[in-house]
Structures are given as C-alpha cells and as structure tokens.
Amino acid sequence: MASIPPVPRERLPALLRAMPKAELHLHIEGTLEPELIFALAQRNQVRLPYASVQALREAYAFTDLQSFLDIYYAGASVLLHEQDFYDMARAYLERAARDNVVHAEIFFDPQTHTQRGVAMQAVVNGLYRACRDAERELGISSALILSFLRHLSEEDAFATLQAALPLRERFIGVGLDSSELGNPPEKFERVFARCRELGLHVVAHAGEEGPPAYIRDALDRLGAERIDHGVQAIQDAALMQRLAREAVPLTVCPLSNLKLCVVGDLARHPLPQLLAQGLKVTVNSDDPAYFGGYVNDNFVQLFEATAMDAGQAWQLAVNSFEASFVTPAQRAPWMQQLRAVFERFARAA
Ligand code: ADE
Ligand code: ZN
C-alpha cells in the first residue's frame, strides 16, 4: 500500500484486534491455563504442589526468566498422553483464531516431556493433529518448531533430534529456549549445523536476558534465521545496524518482557525504537497463560503505553507475514485481508 489509510486513535485497539497477523513466538506449554492444568492433573492423577487454580495463579509473580521457568516446567508435568497435547494445542488455536491470528509457528519443548517418560510420538502427534484439525475447522494455518532446552547438554539435544527424526515431516524447524545466561549459542553449534543439513529452519532465543554477543553468536554460529526476543540489541549500535541491514526478524514479546522484569515499564519498552531504526520486529505472546495476555493484549497494551500509531500497526502485521516460514503464495491472501481491514477502519472514521 502506497500510504496507510488514516485511522483515528480511539479506533486503534479495535484495529489491532481485527487485523490479521502471524504469531511466530509462542511456546505451546506456555498456553496451559491454570484451569486446564488442574483438569489434566485430575484426568491423569498427577499431584500438583498447589491447592487450587487461584493458588497457582497467585504463584505467577516472577522476578526473572528462571523464576518463571521453574513454574512453567511444573505446569507441564500434567501432560502425559497424546490427547493432552491435542487438547492444549486445540485450546490455543481456538484462542488465536479469535485474535485474528491467521498463521502460528508454534514452539514445543519435547525434552520437558521425554525426560518424564512421555513418548516423542505422543507429543508430536497430538500437537500435529490439533494443527491439522484447526486448519480444516477454524481456517488457521500453523506449523511446529522443535525447541531444544539450552540448560541441558548438546548430547541431549542430539538424542532429542534423533528421536524426532521419524516425525521429520511434522515440524518445520528447530529453536533454542530455556535458561539463557550461562548457556550461550556456541554450546549447540554442532547440533544446529546438523539441523541445517537436514533442511530444517533454525531460530534461537537470544538477547532476552543475555548480552548482545549472544545475538551475534546465534546468527554466526547457529545460522539463526530469526532471533526470538533480541531486545538486548538496543544496547549495541553496531548490532542494531547489522540486524536492520540483514533484515533479521526479531520476535518480540512485550508482556513477557514486562512480567520477567526484562523491562521495568511497557512505556519504556524498546520495540518502538527497534522499529524506528528499521529492524524487522514482530509482536508475539511467548507464554500467554503465564504473562497475562494473548497476542492482541500484547498489541493493545504496548500501543497504549507507547503512543504507537496505525502506521506502526501496519508495519508489525506485514513483518509478521514476511518473517514467517510460509511461501509468498500463502502470504498473498493475508496481505489482501490486512489491506481490507485497514481500509474498513479508515472509511468508518
Ligand atoms: N521457554 C518458554 N518461554 C521462554 C522464554 N521466554 N525464554 C526462554 N525460554 C522459554
Ligand atoms: Zn520464548
């Protein structure tokens, strides 16, 4: 579009909710709402260290990434059977479709489950079946990204890859998540090289709590095609220039950054500055059941706090499509829908 139709400020929250978007940074285990955790605990006879849904929700007061991860892994302990993974993914996809997410690239953490004796097939098949059913029944497109836990060894990541290879056609890429500080990208250089040889897409969490050097190393040593978070790039002008020049997508998660104390205040979130300096930034929800909001809440609260405008909304939606791993043919109708929504909101002004 040559120029973005002007949309008045008071219409911005409705526009942000209505616009089609892709979600590219979403941990499926982070979509387990406390109610579903308790329902699955009962179904699978798993004992939880919390007396009620309310007590669990009250424990969601995080001081940093690790304080969150401890509770997140405890919540995932209720997932045992293929149907549990299906139910979790189905609930997310229904929620995402209501947020006008037209495409989601979804992380899953197999080691969190295989370490407890759950079969890799149960994890992947449950998630995959939910994705295919949602595509047919809800019209939302999705794909899976297998994410290695970086607090575990590279040897464990290799064993996980090996176990997942019979299901190779059911995921499109690999990622790297969990405790960032002290677990730099180079720890996984060999396993990521193998994944690239296998034709898998490669992404990595970097620069969430870790330094800008981890972002550089995720690009140079792992071959990352996208950086998950990446907000610490703001500290390094040369890295910012490189990310802009090479159009490296950053999958930013504002409410996650707020809840994990990566930023003190949404009004001071670096996203507007990253966007202004030409970086290919996107907005995502990370672990929405834990951080108080799904993708539209991330958009609306960020825009409210930072006085961003409709032009920036347009850019973020376009970035989400361009940064996704779909073909140009798949992207084209989403761009048309985006244009139609902006024109409708401009006309109604
Ligand atoms: N696993 C789930 N959410 C994560 C995050 N925000 N950072 C690192 N690992 C994660
Ligand atoms: Zn994440």
XYZ file of C-alpha atoms and ligand atoms in Angstrom:
360
model
C 0.000 0.000 0.000
C 1.488 3.352 -1.004
C 0.005 5.097 2.018
C -1.677 3.712 5.099
C -5.291 4.937 5.458
C -5.503 7.242 8.496
C -7.205 5.601 11.493
C -8.219 7.749 14.483
C -6.536 6.911 17.812
C -9.716 5.773 19.539
C -10.200 3.131 16.831
C -6.677 1.766 17.266
C -7.409 -1.001 19.847
C -10.218 -2.368 17.640
C -7.955 -2.185 14.571
C -5.150 -4.030 16.392
C -7.578 -6.781 17.379
C -9.186 -7.014 13.920
C -6.060 -7.002 11.781
C -4.855 -10.392 10.528
C -1.457 -11.338 11.951
C 1.002 -14.210 12.279
C 2.239 -15.325 15.686
C 5.849 -16.541 15.493
C 6.967 -16.807 19.126
C 4.625 -18.961 21.155
C 5.529 -21.859 23.448
C 2.622 -24.275 23.415
C 3.386 -25.314 27.009
C 3.048 -21.633 27.887
C -0.586 -21.647 26.792
C -1.669 -24.073 29.539
C -4.188 -22.058 31.518
C -4.430 -22.933 35.248
C -7.930 -24.370 34.689
C -6.591 -26.784 32.040
C -3.597 -27.669 34.263
C -5.997 -28.687 37.031
C -8.331 -30.558 34.646
C -5.399 -32.533 33.172
C -3.951 -33.192 36.668
C -7.257 -34.728 37.656
C -7.619 -36.719 34.418
C -4.048 -38.084 34.727
C -3.933 -38.377 38.530
C -0.929 -36.051 38.790
C -0.423 -34.326 42.161
C 0.225 -30.592 41.937
C 2.001 -28.565 44.625
C -0.863 -26.003 44.517
C -4.217 -26.354 46.277
C -6.341 -24.563 43.681
C -6.469 -22.702 40.375
C -6.355 -19.491 42.367
C -3.298 -20.572 44.399
C -1.492 -21.485 41.179
C -2.361 -18.159 39.566
C -1.133 -16.330 42.662
C 2.268 -18.020 42.239
C 2.678 -16.219 38.888
C 4.801 -13.394 40.311
C 8.110 -13.627 38.528
C 11.373 -11.803 39.157
C 13.357 -13.100 36.178
C 13.338 -15.813 33.489
C 14.383 -18.640 35.839
C 11.668 -17.885 38.393
C 9.143 -18.331 35.566
C 10.748 -21.444 34.061
C 10.538 -23.307 37.407
C 6.742 -22.878 37.470
C 6.333 -23.419 33.712
C 8.055 -26.837 33.854
C 5.968 -27.802 36.913
C 2.772 -26.891 35.000
C 3.821 -29.031 32.017
C 4.096 -32.109 34.280
C 0.348 -32.793 33.815
C 0.869 -33.595 30.096
C 1.166 -37.352 29.658
C -0.861 -38.614 26.712
C -1.275 -37.673 23.044
C -4.778 -36.367 23.771
C -3.391 -33.956 26.412
C -1.113 -32.370 23.814
C -4.007 -32.237 21.373
C -6.305 -30.532 23.893
C -3.655 -27.958 24.839
C -2.905 -27.039 21.214
C -6.578 -27.005 20.234
C -7.364 -24.560 23.059
C -4.554 -22.243 21.912
C -5.535 -22.392 18.235
C -9.168 -21.556 19.041
C -7.990 -18.606 21.145
C -5.553 -17.451 18.457
C -8.191 -17.668 15.702
C -10.403 -15.348 17.790
C -7.459 -12.889 17.886
C -7.363 -12.973 14.058
C -4.088 -14.881 14.032
C -4.119 -16.404 10.537
C -0.857 -18.322 10.970
C 1.100 -19.548 14.010
C 4.589 -21.062 14.207
C 4.486 -22.915 17.498
C 7.389 -23.990 19.733
C 7.243 -27.224 21.652
C 9.812 -28.453 24.205
C 9.999 -32.260 23.765
C 12.702 -32.744 26.416
C 10.338 -31.409 29.093
C 8.146 -34.426 28.352
C 10.508 -37.182 27.202
C 12.529 -36.703 30.431
C 9.353 -37.753 32.301
C 8.919 -40.869 30.155
C 6.418 -39.440 27.634
C 6.999 -40.772 24.102
C 8.154 -38.298 21.436
C 5.350 -39.592 19.216
C 2.681 -38.720 21.785
C 3.974 -35.127 21.918
C 4.383 -34.526 18.189
C 1.337 -36.445 17.002
C -1.012 -34.762 19.499
C 0.198 -31.288 18.548
C 0.268 -32.036 14.830
C -3.260 -33.452 14.794
C -4.559 -30.342 16.572
C -2.833 -28.122 13.986
C -4.352 -30.030 11.043
C -7.858 -30.113 12.603
C -7.706 -26.380 13.370
C -6.651 -25.624 9.798
C -9.652 -27.525 8.455
C -12.222 -26.452 11.043
C -11.121 -22.911 12.002
C -9.152 -21.824 8.931
C -6.000 -21.044 10.950
C -2.696 -22.164 9.451
C 0.088 -23.415 11.751
C 3.410 -25.244 11.915
C 5.558 -26.716 14.693
C 9.124 -25.813 15.749
C 11.010 -28.252 17.980
C 12.885 -26.289 20.618
C 15.955 -27.622 22.437
C 16.358 -26.814 26.135
C 19.635 -24.946 26.478
C 20.155 -25.793 30.162
C 20.615 -29.429 29.050
C 23.646 -30.739 27.133
C 24.238 -30.722 23.395
C 24.379 -34.514 23.608
C 20.819 -34.498 24.949
C 19.785 -32.189 22.078
C 21.315 -34.660 19.575
C 19.404 -37.550 21.196
C 16.202 -35.493 21.014
C 16.774 -34.746 17.323
C 17.398 -38.437 16.677
C 14.164 -39.396 18.439
C 12.215 -36.805 16.435
C 13.607 -37.720 13.002
C 10.970 -40.381 12.216
C 8.479 -37.476 12.575
C 10.583 -35.080 10.487
C 7.681 -34.096 8.200
C 5.622 -32.895 11.172
C 7.855 -29.962 12.186
C 9.430 -27.242 10.088
C 12.377 -26.186 12.212
C 14.257 -26.086 15.481
C 14.697 -23.449 18.178
C 16.631 -22.925 21.394
C 14.990 -21.864 24.651
C 15.099 -22.109 28.485
C 17.764 -20.543 30.774
C 19.773 -18.181 28.586
C 22.515 -16.800 30.856
C 25.430 -19.245 31.076
C 24.113 -21.317 28.141
C 25.447 -19.448 25.098
C 24.624 -20.343 21.483
C 28.029 -21.953 20.865
C 27.075 -24.810 23.217
C 24.741 -26.017 20.423
C 26.821 -25.249 17.330
C 27.150 -28.872 16.137
C 23.534 -29.891 16.614
C 22.308 -26.776 14.801
C 24.724 -27.499 11.923
C 23.156 -30.959 11.650
C 19.657 -29.464 11.689
C 20.578 -27.099 8.853
C 21.932 -30.056 6.861
C 18.569 -31.739 7.354
C 16.868 -28.728 5.771
C 15.207 -27.577 8.981
C 14.580 -23.903 9.635
C 16.665 -22.559 12.504
C 15.708 -19.936 15.104
C 17.033 -19.215 18.599
C 16.146 -17.257 21.710
C 18.914 -14.688 22.188
C 19.194 -11.330 23.900
C 16.216 -11.827 26.212
C 18.339 -11.621 29.381
C 21.623 -12.448 27.640
C 24.054 -9.915 26.128
C 24.148 -8.666 22.502
C 27.049 -11.104 21.884
C 24.553 -13.985 22.210
C 22.506 -12.466 19.351
C 25.603 -12.248 17.147
C 26.555 -15.817 18.023
C 23.042 -17.109 17.336
C 23.393 -15.652 13.814
C 27.035 -16.553 13.150
C 27.423 -19.874 14.956
C 23.908 -21.333 14.765
C 22.755 -19.800 11.472
C 19.566 -18.479 13.094
C 17.064 -17.137 10.538
C 15.121 -15.293 13.251
C 16.028 -14.127 16.738
C 13.483 -14.774 19.468
C 13.301 -11.705 21.760
C 16.549 -9.940 20.754
C 15.595 -6.838 22.741
C 19.082 -6.511 24.260
C 20.284 -5.481 20.774
C 19.224 -1.999 21.847
C 22.492 -1.784 23.839
C 24.696 -2.246 20.756
C 24.501 0.265 17.898
C 26.633 -1.804 15.502
C 24.468 -4.870 16.060
C 21.308 -2.789 15.508
C 22.688 -1.642 12.167
C 23.521 -5.200 11.169
C 20.073 -6.530 12.132
C 18.426 -3.765 10.088
C 20.733 -4.221 7.086
C 20.288 -8.011 7.020
C 16.532 -7.743 7.781
C 16.821 -10.297 10.589
C 13.375 -10.732 12.147
C 13.071 -10.276 15.921
C 10.083 -11.979 17.542
C 9.485 -9.598 20.440
C 7.134 -10.359 23.355
C 6.273 -7.163 25.276
C 4.168 -8.604 28.133
C 6.723 -11.394 28.663
C 9.475 -8.777 28.951
C 7.372 -6.868 31.466
C 6.433 -9.913 33.587
C 10.016 -11.287 33.621
C 11.412 -7.859 34.556
C 13.418 -7.525 31.308
C 11.806 -4.058 31.128
C 10.518 -2.126 34.146
C 7.651 -0.467 32.343
C 5.892 -1.020 28.982
C 6.173 2.699 28.275
C 9.948 2.223 28.115
C 9.854 -0.952 26.009
C 12.492 -0.765 23.231
C 10.154 -2.042 20.477
C 9.234 1.394 19.034
C 12.922 2.284 18.824
C 13.822 -1.034 17.173
C 11.062 -0.445 14.615
C 12.117 3.166 14.027
C 15.667 2.019 13.299
C 14.397 -0.308 10.572
C 14.553 -3.686 12.320
C 12.050 -6.333 11.220
C 10.235 -6.538 14.552
C 7.120 -8.614 15.289
C 4.771 -8.768 18.314
C 4.073 -12.108 19.989
C 2.834 -13.570 23.269
C 5.570 -16.108 24.295
C 3.717 -17.832 27.188
C 0.324 -16.118 27.281
C -1.216 -18.193 30.086
C 1.583 -17.013 32.400
C 2.130 -13.434 31.261
C -1.400 -12.060 31.402
C -2.263 -11.792 27.745
C -2.536 -13.335 24.296
C -1.167 -11.653 21.188
C -3.880 -8.983 20.901
C -3.347 -7.993 24.551
C 0.344 -7.566 23.729
C -0.518 -5.267 20.815
C -3.150 -3.221 22.657
C -1.183 -2.721 25.886
C 2.041 -1.864 24.055
C 0.319 0.663 21.780
C -1.468 2.241 24.751
C 1.758 2.557 26.729
C 3.922 3.921 23.912
C 1.544 6.014 21.783
C 2.341 3.981 18.664
C 0.061 4.561 15.665
C -1.744 2.802 12.804
C 1.297 3.034 10.519
C 3.304 1.048 13.056
C 0.448 -1.459 13.413
C 0.530 -1.983 9.648
C 4.305 -2.483 9.665
C 4.148 -5.019 12.518
C 1.457 -7.070 10.762
C 3.392 -7.010 7.458
C 6.578 -8.000 9.326
C 4.788 -10.956 10.927
C 3.888 -12.325 7.489
C 7.290 -11.595 5.943
C 9.154 -13.171 8.881
C 7.092 -16.371 8.765
C 8.344 -19.500 7.017
C 5.476 -19.671 4.506
C 5.627 -19.265 0.736
C 4.801 -15.954 -0.985
C 1.654 -17.629 -2.350
C 0.454 -18.398 1.185
C 1.251 -14.844 2.296
C -0.601 -13.056 -0.522
C -4.200 -13.523 0.722
C -3.206 -12.408 4.238
C -1.788 -9.182 2.806
C -5.061 -8.619 0.959
C -7.047 -9.205 4.157
C -4.777 -6.780 6.010
C -5.355 -4.086 3.392
C -9.126 -4.662 3.535
C -9.218 -4.316 7.333
C -7.239 -1.036 7.248
C -9.486 0.362 4.521
C -12.612 -0.581 6.515
C -11.280 1.194 9.620
C -10.279 4.280 7.625
C -13.708 4.507 5.940
C -15.506 4.153 9.273
C -13.506 7.111 10.656
N 10.575 -21.107 27.447
C 9.325 -20.660 27.489
N 9.313 -19.320 27.486
C 10.600 -18.911 27.422
C 11.242 -17.658 27.367
N 10.577 -16.504 27.386
N 12.592 -17.636 27.329
C 13.286 -18.766 27.319
N 12.732 -19.973 27.363
C 11.391 -20.057 27.402
Zn 10.104 -17.689 24.243
